[in-house]
XYZ file of C-alpha atoms in Angstrom:
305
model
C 0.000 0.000 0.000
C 1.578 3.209 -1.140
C 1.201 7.066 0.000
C 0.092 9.346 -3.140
C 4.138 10.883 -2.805
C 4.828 7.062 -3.798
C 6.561 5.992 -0.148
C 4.914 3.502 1.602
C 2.334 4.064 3.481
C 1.494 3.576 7.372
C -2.241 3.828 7.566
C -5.388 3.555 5.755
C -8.106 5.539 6.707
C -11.105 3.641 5.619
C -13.336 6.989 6.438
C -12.138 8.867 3.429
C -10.310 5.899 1.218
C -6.735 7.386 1.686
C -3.384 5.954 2.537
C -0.220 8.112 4.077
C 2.705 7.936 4.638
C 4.618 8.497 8.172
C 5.496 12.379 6.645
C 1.859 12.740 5.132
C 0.328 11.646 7.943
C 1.680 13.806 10.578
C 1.269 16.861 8.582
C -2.580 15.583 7.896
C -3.591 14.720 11.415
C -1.751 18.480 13.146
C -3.907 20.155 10.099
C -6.991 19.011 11.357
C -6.360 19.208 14.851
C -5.210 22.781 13.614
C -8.621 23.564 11.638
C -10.672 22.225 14.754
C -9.019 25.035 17.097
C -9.856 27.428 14.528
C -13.292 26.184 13.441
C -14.349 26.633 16.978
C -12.450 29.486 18.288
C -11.356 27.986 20.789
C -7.913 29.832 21.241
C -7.666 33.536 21.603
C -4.913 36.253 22.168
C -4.219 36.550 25.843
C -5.139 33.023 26.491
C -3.285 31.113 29.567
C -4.516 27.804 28.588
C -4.374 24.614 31.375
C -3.784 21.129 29.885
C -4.733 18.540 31.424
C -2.388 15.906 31.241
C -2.608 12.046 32.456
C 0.495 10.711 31.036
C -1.537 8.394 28.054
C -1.137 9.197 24.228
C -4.128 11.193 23.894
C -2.788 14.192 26.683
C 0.823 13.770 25.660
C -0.271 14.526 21.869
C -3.120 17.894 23.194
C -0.027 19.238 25.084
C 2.548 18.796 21.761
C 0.128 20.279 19.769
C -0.980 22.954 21.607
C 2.447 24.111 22.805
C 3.728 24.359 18.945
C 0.753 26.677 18.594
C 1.131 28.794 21.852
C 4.770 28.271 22.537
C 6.172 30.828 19.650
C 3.326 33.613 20.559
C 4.193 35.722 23.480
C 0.387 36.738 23.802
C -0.755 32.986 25.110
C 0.904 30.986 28.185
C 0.557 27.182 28.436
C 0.532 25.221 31.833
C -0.244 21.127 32.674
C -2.351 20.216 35.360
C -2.394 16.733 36.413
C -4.175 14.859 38.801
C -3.533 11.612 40.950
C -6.552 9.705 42.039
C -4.910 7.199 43.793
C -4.970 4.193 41.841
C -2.516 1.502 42.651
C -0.017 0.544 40.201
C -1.833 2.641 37.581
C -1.782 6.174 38.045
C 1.534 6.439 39.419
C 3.349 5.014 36.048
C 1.195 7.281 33.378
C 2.271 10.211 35.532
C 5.872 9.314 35.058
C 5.512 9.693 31.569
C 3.580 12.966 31.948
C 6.723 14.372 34.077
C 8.932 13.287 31.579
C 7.152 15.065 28.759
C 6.123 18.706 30.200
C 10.263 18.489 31.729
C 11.164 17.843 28.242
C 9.566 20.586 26.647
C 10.224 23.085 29.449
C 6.485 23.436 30.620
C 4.925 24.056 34.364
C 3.097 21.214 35.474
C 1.098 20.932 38.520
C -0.036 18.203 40.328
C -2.923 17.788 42.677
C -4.290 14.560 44.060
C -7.868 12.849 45.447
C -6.138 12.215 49.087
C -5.008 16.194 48.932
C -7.975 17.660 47.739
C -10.874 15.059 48.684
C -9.963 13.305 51.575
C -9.984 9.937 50.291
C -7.993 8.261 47.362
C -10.250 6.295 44.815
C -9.403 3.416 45.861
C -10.634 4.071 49.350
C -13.759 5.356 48.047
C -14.304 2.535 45.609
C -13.875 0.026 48.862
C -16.691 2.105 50.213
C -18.840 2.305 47.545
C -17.979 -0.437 44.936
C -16.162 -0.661 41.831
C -19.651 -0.098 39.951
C -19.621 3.683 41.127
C -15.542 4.063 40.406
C -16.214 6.071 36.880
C -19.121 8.203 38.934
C -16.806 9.141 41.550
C -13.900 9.562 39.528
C -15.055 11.720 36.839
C -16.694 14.305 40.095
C -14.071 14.589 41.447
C -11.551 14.921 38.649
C -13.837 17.724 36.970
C -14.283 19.207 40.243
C -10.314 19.464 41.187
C -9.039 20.163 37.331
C -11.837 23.616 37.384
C -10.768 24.543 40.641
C -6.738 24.150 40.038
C -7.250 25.914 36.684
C -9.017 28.942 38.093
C -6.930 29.464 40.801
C -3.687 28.897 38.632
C -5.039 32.030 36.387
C -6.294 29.559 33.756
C -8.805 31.281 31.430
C -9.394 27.729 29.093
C -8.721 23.961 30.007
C -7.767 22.355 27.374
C -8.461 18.203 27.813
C -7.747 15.443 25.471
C -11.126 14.232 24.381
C -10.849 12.404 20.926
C -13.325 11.390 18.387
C -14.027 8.196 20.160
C -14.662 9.764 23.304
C -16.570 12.472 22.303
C -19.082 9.689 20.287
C -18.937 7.566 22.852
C -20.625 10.435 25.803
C -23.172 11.699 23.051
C -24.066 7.945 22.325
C -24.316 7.564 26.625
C -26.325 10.752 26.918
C -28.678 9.694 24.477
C -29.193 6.181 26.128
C -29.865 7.791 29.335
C -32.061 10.812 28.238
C -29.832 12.985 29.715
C -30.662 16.569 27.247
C -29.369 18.545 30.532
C -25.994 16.829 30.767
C -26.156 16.815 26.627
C -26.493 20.656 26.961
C -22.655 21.003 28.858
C -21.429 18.907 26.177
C -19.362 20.648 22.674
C -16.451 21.568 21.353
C -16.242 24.493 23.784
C -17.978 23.607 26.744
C -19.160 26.868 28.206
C -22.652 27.127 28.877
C -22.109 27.767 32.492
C -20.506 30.951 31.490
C -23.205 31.767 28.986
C -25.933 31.263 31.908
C -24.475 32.599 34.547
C -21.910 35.209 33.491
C -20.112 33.909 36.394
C -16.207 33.599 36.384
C -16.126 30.250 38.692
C -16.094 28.110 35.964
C -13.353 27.225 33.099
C -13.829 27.016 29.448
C -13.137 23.485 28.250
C -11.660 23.171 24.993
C -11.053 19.493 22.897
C -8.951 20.529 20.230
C -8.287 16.156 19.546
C -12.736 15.820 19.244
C -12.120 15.104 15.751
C -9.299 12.750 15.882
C -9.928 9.310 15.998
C -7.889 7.438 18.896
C -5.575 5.068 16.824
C -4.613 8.015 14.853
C -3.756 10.033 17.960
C -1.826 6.612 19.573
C -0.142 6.481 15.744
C 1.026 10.655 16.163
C 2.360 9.989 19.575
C 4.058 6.618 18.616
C 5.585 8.705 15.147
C 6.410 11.317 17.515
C 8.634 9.016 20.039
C 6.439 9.711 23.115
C 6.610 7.345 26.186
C 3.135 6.280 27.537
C 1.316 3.687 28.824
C -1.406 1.536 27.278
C -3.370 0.193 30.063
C -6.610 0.353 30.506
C -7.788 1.771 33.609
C -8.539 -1.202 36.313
C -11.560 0.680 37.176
C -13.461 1.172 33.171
C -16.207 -0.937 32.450
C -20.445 -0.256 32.863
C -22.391 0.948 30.098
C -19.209 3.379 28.272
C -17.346 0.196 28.098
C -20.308 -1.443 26.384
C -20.571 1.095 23.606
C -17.322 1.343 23.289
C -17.633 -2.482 21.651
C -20.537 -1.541 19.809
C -18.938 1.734 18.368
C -15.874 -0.035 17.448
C -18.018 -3.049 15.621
C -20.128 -0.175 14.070
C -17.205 1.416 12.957
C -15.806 -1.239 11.526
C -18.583 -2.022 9.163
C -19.531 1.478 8.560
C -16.062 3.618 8.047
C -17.089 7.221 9.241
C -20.250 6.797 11.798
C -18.311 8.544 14.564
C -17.509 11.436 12.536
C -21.156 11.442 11.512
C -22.597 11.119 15.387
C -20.121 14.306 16.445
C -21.197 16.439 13.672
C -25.102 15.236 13.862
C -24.670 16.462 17.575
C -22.866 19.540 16.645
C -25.709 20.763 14.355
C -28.462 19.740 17.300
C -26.701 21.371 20.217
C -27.813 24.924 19.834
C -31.724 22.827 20.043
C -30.534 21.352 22.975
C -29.055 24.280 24.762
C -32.602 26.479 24.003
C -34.544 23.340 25.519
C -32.329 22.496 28.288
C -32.379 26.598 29.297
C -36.142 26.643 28.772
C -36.529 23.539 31.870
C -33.665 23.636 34.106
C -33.441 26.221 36.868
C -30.236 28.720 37.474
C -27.190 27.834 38.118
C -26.005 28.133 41.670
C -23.235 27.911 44.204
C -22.977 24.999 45.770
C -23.171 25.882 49.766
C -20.414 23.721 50.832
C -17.514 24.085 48.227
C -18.329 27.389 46.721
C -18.784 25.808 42.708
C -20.970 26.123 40.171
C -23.945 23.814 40.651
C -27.120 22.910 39.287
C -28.537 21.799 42.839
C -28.136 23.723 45.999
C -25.267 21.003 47.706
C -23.015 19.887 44.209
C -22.337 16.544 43.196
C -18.510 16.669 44.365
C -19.996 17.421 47.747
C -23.285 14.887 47.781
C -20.175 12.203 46.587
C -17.147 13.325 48.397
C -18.631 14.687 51.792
């Protein structure tokens, strides 16, 4: 199988019928993670933009990208922010490689952790609870610490690595459920606090990687020589895990459906916002912790008394 330049190529993307080349591909993939940023808007003169980093492919490649962008301007700053939630013999190796990488390319990182900042590490709380409720608790209290360590850092966007499978993969869950409130948070910029509220307390979210399948951003970071770890978190599994399979079988029949689910969403959202605004109440702050909440006590508090 050969590249259109003639060298031999290193992938096949079934999704538009085209085969690069190790060069070709790496310019291809940092254009559209390029045209995404720009599509969206989601970078802006005087920007100090937070990236959160875990250590895997899909961070390592948000923060190479991102700092090529920011890293020449002297209008933008770029920081990491990673977070330890106390997983045994999983957390403490991706975070290794995150070190590695921000020391390599001479960026601040800071690191906060569960035990630090909630009391409890996850696998304390997952002894509690069960390992049925470890994503739950985990994703709370992740979102809760990464806002909070952005704002106070002077952060005004968080950038995380959300790819094309991820990003398919919540819109797919959110359906399921019924969830059109949780729907409404959900985009390329996730905002709508702001727009609501006009309050400061919460952090742009950008996903400049939401249109970039997985193995392609696992390829760029192999290509690019970074060091990270492919296991799976001991804790994944529930209903994401379960359409994670079917997504993957779809996809492999039908070249393109995850593409087609992000954009289909994309073109809905602004319907979604008006209807979500139209039945849920104000935003508030929560009465323990000071956030943003939808319910007078927030979840990070109802979860992590």
């Amino acid at each position: 199988m050969k590249c259109r330049c003639g060298r031999d190529a290193i992938i096949f993307r079934p999704y538009e019928g085209v085969a690069l080349c190790s060069r070709h591909f790496l310019k291809s993939f940092e254009k559209r993670v390029f045209k995404t940023i720009r599509k969206h808007g989601m970078l802006k003169s005087g920007d100090r933009v937070a990236v959160a980093i875990s250590g895997g492919a899909d961070s390592q490649v948000l923060l190479e990208l991102l700092n090529k962008i920011i890293s020449p301007r002297h209008d933008m700053e770029i920081f990491a922010l990673a977070v330890d939630e106390g997983i045994e013999g999983y957390r403490s190796k991706t975070l290794k490689y995150a070190k590695a990488l921000t020391e390599e390319k001479g960026i601040e990182l800071h690191l906060f952790s569960f035990k630090e900042l909630l009391g409890k590490t996850l696998d304390e709380k997952v002894r509690e609870v069960g390992r049925d409720q470890a994503c739950l608790y985990c994703s709370i209290g992740r979102r809760w610490i990464l806002n909070r360590a952005a704002r106070e850092l002077g952060a005004t966007k968080l950038a995380t690595g959300h790819n094309l499978n991820d990003e398919a993969e919540t819109i797919l869950m959110n359906w399921i459920r019924g969830d059109l409130f949780r729907a409404a948070r959900y985009g390329a910029i996730t905002d709508w606090a702001i727009t609501q509220t006009k309050s400061q307390l919460f952090i742009p979210r950008i996903k400049p990687l939401r249109e970039s399948p997985e193995s392609e951003c696992t390829l760029y970071a192999r290509l690019k020589g970074f060091r990270f770890s492919r296991r799976i978190c001991p804790y994944k599994g529930g209903i994401r895990r379960e359409i994670w399979r079917f997504l993957k079988r779809f996809e492999s029949r039908h070249p393109g459906i995850s593409f087609s689910i992000l954009h289909t969403f994309d073109k809905l959202l602004p319907l979604i916002r008006q209807y979500a605004e139209e039945r849920e109440g104000p935003l508030v702050t929560c009465r323990k912790c000071g956030e943003l909440s939808s319910e007078p006590v927030c979840r990070r508090c109802q979860l992590w008394p």
